[in-house]
XYZ file of C-alpha atoms in Angstrom:
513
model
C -77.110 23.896 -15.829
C -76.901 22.225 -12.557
C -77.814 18.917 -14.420
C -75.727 18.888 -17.212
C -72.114 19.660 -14.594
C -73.775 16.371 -12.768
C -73.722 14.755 -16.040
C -70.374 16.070 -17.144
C -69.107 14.675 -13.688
C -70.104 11.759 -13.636
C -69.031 10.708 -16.923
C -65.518 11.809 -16.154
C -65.731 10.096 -12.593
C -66.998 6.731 -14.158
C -64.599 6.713 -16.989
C -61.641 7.370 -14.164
C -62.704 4.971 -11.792
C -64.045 1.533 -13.555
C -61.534 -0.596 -11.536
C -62.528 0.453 -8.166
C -65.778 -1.648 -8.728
C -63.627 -4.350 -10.404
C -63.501 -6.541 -6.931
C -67.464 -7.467 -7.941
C -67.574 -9.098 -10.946
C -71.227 -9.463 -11.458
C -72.456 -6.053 -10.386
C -74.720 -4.997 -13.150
C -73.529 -1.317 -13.340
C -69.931 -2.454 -14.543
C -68.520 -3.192 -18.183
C -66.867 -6.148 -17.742
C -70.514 -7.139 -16.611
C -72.007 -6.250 -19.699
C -68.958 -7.095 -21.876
C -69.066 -10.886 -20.707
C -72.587 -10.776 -20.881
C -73.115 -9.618 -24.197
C -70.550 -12.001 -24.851
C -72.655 -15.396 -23.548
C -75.009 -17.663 -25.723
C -77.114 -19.568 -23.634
C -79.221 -22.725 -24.737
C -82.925 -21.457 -25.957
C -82.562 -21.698 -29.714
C -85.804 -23.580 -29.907
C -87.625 -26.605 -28.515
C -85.546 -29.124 -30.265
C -82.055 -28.010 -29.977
C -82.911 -26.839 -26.260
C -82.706 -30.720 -25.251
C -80.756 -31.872 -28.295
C -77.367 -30.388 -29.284
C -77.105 -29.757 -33.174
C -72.811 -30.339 -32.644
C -73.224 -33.148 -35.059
C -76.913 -33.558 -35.041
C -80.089 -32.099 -36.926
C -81.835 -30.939 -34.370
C -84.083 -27.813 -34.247
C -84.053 -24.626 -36.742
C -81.288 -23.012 -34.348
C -78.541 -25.624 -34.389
C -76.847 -23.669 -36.965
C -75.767 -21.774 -34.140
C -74.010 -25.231 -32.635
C -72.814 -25.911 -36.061
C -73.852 -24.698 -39.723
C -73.269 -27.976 -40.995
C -75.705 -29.710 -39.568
C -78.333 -27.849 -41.576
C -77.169 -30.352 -44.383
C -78.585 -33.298 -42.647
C -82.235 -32.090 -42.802
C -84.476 -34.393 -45.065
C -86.647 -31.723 -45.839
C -86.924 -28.085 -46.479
C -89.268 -26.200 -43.526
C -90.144 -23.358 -42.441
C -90.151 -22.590 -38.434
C -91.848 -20.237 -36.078
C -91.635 -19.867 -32.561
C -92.620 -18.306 -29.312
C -90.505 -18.707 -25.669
C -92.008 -17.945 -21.720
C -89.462 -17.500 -19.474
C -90.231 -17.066 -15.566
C -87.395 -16.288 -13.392
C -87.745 -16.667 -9.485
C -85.591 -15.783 -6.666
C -85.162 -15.786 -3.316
C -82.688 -13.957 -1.528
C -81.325 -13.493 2.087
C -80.573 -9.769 2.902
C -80.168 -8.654 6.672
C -81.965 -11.997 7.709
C -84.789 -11.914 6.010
C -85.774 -13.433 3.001
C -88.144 -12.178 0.239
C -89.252 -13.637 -3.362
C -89.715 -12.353 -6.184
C -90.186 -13.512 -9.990
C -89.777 -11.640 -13.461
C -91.871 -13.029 -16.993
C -90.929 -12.612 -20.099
C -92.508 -13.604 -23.188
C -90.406 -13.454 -26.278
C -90.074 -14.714 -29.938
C -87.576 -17.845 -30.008
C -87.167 -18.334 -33.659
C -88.448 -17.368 -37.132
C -86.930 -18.933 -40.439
C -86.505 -21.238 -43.285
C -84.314 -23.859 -44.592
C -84.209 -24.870 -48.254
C -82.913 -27.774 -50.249
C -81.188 -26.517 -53.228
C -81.951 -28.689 -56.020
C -78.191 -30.988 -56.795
C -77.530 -34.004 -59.126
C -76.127 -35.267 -56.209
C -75.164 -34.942 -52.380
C -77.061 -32.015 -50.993
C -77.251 -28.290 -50.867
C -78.901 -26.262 -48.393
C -79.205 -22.831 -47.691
C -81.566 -20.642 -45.058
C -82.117 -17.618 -43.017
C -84.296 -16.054 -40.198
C -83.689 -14.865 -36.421
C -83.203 -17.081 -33.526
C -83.217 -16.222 -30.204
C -79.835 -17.430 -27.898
C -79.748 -15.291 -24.715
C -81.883 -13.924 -22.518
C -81.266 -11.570 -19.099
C -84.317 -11.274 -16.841
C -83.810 -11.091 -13.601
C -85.165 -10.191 -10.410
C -84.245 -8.974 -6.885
C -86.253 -7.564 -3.421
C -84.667 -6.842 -0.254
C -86.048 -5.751 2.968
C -85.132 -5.304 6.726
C -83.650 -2.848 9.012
C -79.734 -2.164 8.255
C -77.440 -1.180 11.277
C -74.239 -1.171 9.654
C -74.532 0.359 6.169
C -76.983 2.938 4.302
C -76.355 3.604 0.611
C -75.815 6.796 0.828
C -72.085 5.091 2.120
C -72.559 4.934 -1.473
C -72.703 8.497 -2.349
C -70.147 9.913 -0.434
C -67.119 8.138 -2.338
C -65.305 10.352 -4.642
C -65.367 8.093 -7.443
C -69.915 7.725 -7.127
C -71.747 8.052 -9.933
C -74.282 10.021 -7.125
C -71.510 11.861 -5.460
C -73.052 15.604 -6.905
C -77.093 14.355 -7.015
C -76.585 12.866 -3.343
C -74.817 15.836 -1.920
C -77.055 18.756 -3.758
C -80.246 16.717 -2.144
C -78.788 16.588 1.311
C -78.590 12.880 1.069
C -74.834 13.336 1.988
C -73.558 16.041 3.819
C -70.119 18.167 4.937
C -68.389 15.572 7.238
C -66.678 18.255 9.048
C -66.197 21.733 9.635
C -63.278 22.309 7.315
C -65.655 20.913 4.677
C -62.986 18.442 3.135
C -64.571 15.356 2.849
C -68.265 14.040 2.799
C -70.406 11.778 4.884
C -73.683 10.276 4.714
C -76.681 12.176 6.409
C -77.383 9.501 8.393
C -73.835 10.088 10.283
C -73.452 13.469 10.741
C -74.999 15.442 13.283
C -73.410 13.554 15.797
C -70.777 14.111 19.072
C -68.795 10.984 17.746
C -67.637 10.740 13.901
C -69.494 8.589 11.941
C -72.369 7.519 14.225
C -75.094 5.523 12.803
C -78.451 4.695 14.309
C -79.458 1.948 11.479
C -81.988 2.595 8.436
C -84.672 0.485 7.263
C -83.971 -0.759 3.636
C -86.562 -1.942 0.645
C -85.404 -2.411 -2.333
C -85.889 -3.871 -5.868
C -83.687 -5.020 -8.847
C -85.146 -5.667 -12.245
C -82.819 -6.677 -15.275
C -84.792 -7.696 -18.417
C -83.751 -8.070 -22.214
C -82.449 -10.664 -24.883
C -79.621 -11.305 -27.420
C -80.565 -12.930 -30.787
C -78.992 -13.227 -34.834
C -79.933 -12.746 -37.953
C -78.576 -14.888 -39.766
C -77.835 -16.660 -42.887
C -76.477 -20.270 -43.545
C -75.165 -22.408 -46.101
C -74.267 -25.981 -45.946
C -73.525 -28.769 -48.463
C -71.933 -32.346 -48.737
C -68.558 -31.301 -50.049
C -67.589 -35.346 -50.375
C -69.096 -37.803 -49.625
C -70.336 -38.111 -45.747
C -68.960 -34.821 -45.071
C -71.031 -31.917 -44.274
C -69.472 -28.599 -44.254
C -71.275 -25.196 -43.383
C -71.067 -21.867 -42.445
C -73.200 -18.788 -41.232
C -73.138 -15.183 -41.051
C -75.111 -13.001 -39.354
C -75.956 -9.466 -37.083
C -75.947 -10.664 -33.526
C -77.841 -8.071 -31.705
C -80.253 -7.328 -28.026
C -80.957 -5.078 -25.557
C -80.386 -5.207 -21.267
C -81.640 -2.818 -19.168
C -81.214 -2.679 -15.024
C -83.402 -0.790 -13.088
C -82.941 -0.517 -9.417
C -85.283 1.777 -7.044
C -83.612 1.536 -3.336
C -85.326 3.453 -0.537
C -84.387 3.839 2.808
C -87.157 4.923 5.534
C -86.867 6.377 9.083
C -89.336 3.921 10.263
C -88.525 4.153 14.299
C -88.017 7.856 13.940
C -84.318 7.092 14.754
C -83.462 10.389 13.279
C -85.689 13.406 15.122
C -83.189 16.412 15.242
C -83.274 19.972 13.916
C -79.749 19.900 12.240
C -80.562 20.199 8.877
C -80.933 23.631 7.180
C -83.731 23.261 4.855
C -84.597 27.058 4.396
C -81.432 28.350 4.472
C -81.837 30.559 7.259
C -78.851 29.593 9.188
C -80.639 27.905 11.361
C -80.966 23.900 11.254
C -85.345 23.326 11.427
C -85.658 19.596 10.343
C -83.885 15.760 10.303
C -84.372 13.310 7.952
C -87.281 10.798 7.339
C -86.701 8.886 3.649
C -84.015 8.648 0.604
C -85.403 7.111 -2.495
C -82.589 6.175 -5.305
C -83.715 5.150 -8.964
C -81.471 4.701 -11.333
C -81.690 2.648 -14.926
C -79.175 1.615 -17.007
C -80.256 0.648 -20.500
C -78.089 -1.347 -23.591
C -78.081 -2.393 -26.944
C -75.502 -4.064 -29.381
C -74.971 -5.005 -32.515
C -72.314 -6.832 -33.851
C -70.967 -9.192 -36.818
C -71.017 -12.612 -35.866
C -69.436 -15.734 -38.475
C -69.472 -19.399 -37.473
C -68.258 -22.412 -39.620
C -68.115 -26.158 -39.292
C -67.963 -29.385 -40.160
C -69.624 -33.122 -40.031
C -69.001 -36.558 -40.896
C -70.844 -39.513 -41.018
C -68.636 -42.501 -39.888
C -71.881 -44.762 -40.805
C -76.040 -44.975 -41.278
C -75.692 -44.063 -36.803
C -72.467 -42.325 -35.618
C -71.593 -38.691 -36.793
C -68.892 -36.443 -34.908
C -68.830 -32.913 -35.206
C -66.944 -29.622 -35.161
C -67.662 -25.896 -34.882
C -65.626 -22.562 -34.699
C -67.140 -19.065 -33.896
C -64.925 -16.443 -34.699
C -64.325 -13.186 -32.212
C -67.198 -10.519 -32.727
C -66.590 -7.215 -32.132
C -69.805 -5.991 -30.251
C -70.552 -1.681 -30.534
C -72.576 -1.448 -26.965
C -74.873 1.839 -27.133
C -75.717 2.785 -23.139
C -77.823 5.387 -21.398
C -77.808 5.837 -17.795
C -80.512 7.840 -15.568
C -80.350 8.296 -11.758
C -82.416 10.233 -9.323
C -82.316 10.663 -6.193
C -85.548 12.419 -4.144
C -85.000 13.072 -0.304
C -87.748 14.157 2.402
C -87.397 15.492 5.296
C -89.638 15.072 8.893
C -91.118 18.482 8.203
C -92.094 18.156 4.531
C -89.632 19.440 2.470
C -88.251 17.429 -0.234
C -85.193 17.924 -2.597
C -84.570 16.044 -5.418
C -82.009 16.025 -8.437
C -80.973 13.289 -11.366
C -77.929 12.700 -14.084
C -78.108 11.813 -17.493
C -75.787 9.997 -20.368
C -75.433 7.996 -23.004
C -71.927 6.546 -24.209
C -70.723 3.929 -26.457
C -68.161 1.168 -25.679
C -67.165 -1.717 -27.685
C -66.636 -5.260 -26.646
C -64.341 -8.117 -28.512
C -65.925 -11.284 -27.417
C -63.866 -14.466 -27.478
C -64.236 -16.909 -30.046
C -65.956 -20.711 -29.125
C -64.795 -23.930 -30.091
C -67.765 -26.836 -30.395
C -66.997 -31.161 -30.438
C -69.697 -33.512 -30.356
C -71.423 -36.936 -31.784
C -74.692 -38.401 -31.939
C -76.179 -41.639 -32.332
C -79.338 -41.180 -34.539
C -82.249 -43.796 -35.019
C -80.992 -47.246 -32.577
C -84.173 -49.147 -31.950
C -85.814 -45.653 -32.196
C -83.498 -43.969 -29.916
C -81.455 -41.110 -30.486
C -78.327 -39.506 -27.957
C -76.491 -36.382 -29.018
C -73.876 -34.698 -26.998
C -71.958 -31.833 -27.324
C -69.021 -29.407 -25.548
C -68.268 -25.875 -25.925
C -64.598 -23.816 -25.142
C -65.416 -20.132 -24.877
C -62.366 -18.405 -22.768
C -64.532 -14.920 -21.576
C -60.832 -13.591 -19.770
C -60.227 -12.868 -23.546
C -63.075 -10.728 -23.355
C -62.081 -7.006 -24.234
C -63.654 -3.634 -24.002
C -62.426 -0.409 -25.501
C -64.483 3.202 -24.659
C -65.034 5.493 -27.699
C -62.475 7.735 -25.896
C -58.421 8.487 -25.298
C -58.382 6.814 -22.063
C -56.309 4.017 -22.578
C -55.290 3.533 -18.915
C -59.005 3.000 -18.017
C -59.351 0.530 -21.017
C -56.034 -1.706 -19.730
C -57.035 -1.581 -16.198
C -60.189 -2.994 -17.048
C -59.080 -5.681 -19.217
C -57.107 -6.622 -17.441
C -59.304 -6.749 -14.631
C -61.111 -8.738 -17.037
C -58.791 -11.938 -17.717
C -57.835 -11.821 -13.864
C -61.511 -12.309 -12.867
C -63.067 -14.426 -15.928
C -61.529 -17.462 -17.173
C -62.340 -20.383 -19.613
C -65.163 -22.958 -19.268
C -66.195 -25.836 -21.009
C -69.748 -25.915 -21.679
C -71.669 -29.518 -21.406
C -74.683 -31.099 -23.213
C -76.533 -34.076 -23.358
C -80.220 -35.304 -25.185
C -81.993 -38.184 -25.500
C -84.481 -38.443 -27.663
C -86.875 -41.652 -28.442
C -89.346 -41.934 -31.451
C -92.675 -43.896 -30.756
C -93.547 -44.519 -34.345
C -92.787 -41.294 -36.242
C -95.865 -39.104 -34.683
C -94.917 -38.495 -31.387
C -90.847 -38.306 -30.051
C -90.511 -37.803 -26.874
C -87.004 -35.754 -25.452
C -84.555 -35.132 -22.212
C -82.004 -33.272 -21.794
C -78.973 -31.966 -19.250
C -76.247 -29.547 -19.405
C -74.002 -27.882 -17.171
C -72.091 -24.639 -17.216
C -69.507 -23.773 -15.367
C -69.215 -20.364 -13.224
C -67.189 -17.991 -15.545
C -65.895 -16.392 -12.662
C -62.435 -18.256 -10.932
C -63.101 -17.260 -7.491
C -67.395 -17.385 -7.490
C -69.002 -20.440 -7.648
C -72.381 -20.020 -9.966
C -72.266 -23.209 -11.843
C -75.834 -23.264 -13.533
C -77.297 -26.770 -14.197
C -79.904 -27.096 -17.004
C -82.765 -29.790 -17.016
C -84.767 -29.933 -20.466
C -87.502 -32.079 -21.528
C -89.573 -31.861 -24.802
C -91.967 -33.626 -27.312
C -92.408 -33.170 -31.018
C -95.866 -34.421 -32.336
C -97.060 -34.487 -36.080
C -100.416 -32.680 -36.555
C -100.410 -33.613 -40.369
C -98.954 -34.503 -43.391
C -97.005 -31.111 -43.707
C -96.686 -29.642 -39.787
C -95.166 -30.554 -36.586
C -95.746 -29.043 -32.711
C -92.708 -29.395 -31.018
C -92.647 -28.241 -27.111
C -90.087 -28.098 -24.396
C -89.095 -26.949 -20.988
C -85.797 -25.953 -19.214
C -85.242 -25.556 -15.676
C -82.465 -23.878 -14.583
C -81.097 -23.596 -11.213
C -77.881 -21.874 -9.309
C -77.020 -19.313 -6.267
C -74.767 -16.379 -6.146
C -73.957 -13.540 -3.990
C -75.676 -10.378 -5.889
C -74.679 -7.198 -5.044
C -77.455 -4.779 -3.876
C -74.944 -1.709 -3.628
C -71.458 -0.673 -3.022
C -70.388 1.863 -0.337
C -67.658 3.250 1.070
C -66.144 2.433 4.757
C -64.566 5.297 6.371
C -61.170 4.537 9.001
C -62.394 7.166 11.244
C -59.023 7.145 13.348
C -57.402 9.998 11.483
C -59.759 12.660 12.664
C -59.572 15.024 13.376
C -56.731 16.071 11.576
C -57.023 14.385 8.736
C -59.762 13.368 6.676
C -60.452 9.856 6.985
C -59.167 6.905 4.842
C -62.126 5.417 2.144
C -62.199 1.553 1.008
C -64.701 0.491 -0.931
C -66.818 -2.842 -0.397
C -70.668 -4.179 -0.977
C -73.730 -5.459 0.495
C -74.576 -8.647 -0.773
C -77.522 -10.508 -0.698
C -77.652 -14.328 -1.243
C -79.801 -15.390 -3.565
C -81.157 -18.830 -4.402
C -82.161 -18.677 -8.570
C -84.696 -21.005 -10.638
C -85.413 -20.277 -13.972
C -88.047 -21.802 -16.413
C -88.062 -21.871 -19.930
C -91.393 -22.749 -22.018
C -91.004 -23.437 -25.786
C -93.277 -24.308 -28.486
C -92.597 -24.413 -32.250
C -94.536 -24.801 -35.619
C -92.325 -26.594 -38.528
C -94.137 -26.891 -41.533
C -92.792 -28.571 -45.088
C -91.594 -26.153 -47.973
C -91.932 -27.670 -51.416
């Protein structure tokens, strides 16, 4: 029973209170998070179209998903297969000290076909399979001794998710006698409100998962030089974020007998260690359409244009917290929250532009730009609360605004065995007031291991630094007391963080008669 009024609770409290996290736009535990995240297509279609955009190109099995029509400038019908490795290291800066840490993940990139429809003229081509676009692994550690916060600052807010676990295990407490307000353990117990000795801190953030389509295309030369195509398919993936936080009396700070552990009346014990886990898990599935178009101005230039229409995403979430406290003599309390809701995000739609020079002396360039505006981004809760919904749209098109995403590849064929690639792209923070502009370095070969099959291989590296936020918590204006209870704003530790990603690819094509 006592779980299941935690759970009702905190639904109602989340629901209530989305925009008093809104001032952090890339905290993992809020929907705009996931809404613009769900929302993103990064570049790891497969080894070729990771270094060359398929804008007006044919590149790799996945530049459908730059533009259908380019499937219609394939020679040849294939078939593709593909496996990614993607290693994700950081290094962040939390209370002076810095820690690394990496996350692996090995995934399927791409699985499909494309097929030549037999014409009397021009060409027809049609295909299908799964490809691979986004991917979210990530990963945090923090350590050192905190003086000014504790995240049980956390807790004590009216609007926490943990407000009910924290308090029922003692990690938060009655902040004075007229029980009106609460406080963290750490600062109670004390001749002078809100007193803190300092904590030592460890934690560690893990966010893993991937976004990918299903997808069918279609493309044909409706006149003469002019490629047209579309695509339809079921754009779905999974996130989860799983955070386990402790906090340890290490210097034995904290040595009282305030705390009532027995419930005899009489206070026996202090405390020695709060441990916080909580995991937030996702999945979506949505509709996603794409058309576009290509012309050839001659045997070497071709220009290029794509639209992606708004999806409307369905976003299926769980959420599980616990929180365990221990105490110097032993005891230990511990209680959790549970629940699963579903939201829905309307993604913005994505304009592509781009050329390519094909075959020059045996080199190739293709380029390519993308408009995707995420402050259209929407969410809308499978619920009545349509003041929560506006406040955190809105919240939404303040904080997120429109980019313009930028590609480059170069490509040069040494005899029609062995083409060599490199690539560069840049996108833009999506955020107006954060800077976390990512910068993308590719480089890949395709070699021909017989009549029929081709290897093709590339890597990424990715690079960029942000301010991630470890927790929020709540900052008490203890100059009311004590006849009053004491004003609450809400801010975060942050923890700069220094990011490099790498992206392994390798692909089998292999001819289709």
């Amino acid at each position: 029973m006592k779980t299941l009024i935690s759970g009702l609770v905190f639904f109602t409290l989340w629901i209530m209170t989305i925009p008093l996290y809104a001032q952090h736009a890339n905290n993992p535990l809020l929907y705009s998070y996931q809404a613009v995240q769900f929302s993103d297509q990064q570049i790891s279609h497969d080894p070729v179209t990771l270094v060359m955009p398929g804008t007006a190109y044919a590149s790799g099995f996945g530049s459908f998903l730059d533009n259908p029509a380019s499937a219609a400038l394939f020679e040849n019908s294939f078939g593709s297969f593909g496996m990614a490795f993607r290693d994700n290291r950081e290094e962040s800066s939390f209370l002076g000290n810095r820690v690394q840490s990496d996350n692996g993940q090995i995934a399927l990139s791409n699985l499909g076909f494309l097929y030549h429809l037999p014409t009397s003229r021009g060409k027809m081509v049609m295909g299908a399979g799964y490809s691979q676009h986004s991917f979210y692994n990530r990963a945090l550690e923090i350590s050192g001794r905190n003086t000014e916060t504790t995240i049980t600052d956390e807790f004590k807010m009216p609007w926490s998710d943990y407000r009910e676990i924290g308090f029922s295990t003692y990690a938060t407490d009655y902040g004075d006698e007229f029980e009106d307000w609460d406080e963290s353990i750490f600062r109670v117990g004390f001749d002078q409100y809100g007193h803190y000795l300092g904590i030592h801190q460890e934690g560690e953030i893990l966010q893993h998962g991937f976004g990918g389509e299903f997808s069918g295309f279609f493309a044909t030369e409706f006149q003469r030089n002019l490629m047209v195509g579309i695509s339809v398919g079921i754009k779905s993936g999974r996130s989860a974020y799983d955070r386990t936080f402790l906090e340890i009396d290490r210097d034995g700070d904290y040595n009282s007998e305030f705390i009532d552990t027995n419930e005899d009346g009489e206070g026996n014990t202090d405390i020695d260690r709060i441990l916080l886990v909580d995991e937030v898990s996702s999945e979506f599935l949505a509709l996603q359409v794409r058309g576009g178009a290509i012309y050839r101005l001659n045997d070497h230039l071709n220009i290029g244009a794509s639209y992606t229409l708004p999806a409307r995403m369905t976003v299926d979430e769980t959420f599980d917290a616990r929180v365990a406290t221990t105490f110097d003599n032993g005891v230990s309390f511990e209680d959790d929250v549970r629940g699963e809701f579903t939201y829905r995000v309307h993604s913005p739609h994505r304009i592509g532009v781009g050329l390519s020079l094909t075959d020059i002396g045996g080199w190739t360039a293709s380029l390519g730009a993308e408009y995707a505006d995420y402050g259209k981004t929407a969410v809308e809760f499978d619920s009545d609360n349509f003041e929560a919904e506006r406040l955190e749209n809105d919240f939404i098109s303040d904080t997120y605004t429109d980019v313009w995403n930028l590609r480059a590849g170069l490509a040069y064929d040494l005899g029609g065995s062995v083409t060599l690639r490199g690539g560069y792209a840049h996108y833009p923070s999506r955020f107006r007031n954060l800077d976390l502009d990512k910068n993308h370095y590719s480089a890949g070969a395709g070699f021909k291991l017989n009549q029929n099959t081709r290897l093709e291989i590339a890597a990424q590296y990715t690079t960029w630094k942000e301010d991630a936020v470890v927790y929020n918590y709540g900052a008490y204006d203890y100059s009311s007391l004590p006849d009053a209870a004491p004003v609450i704003s809400e801010q975060s530790e942050l923890s700069l963080t220094d990011v490099a990603r790498l992206q392994l690819m390798a692909t089998l094509r292999f001819s289709l008669y």
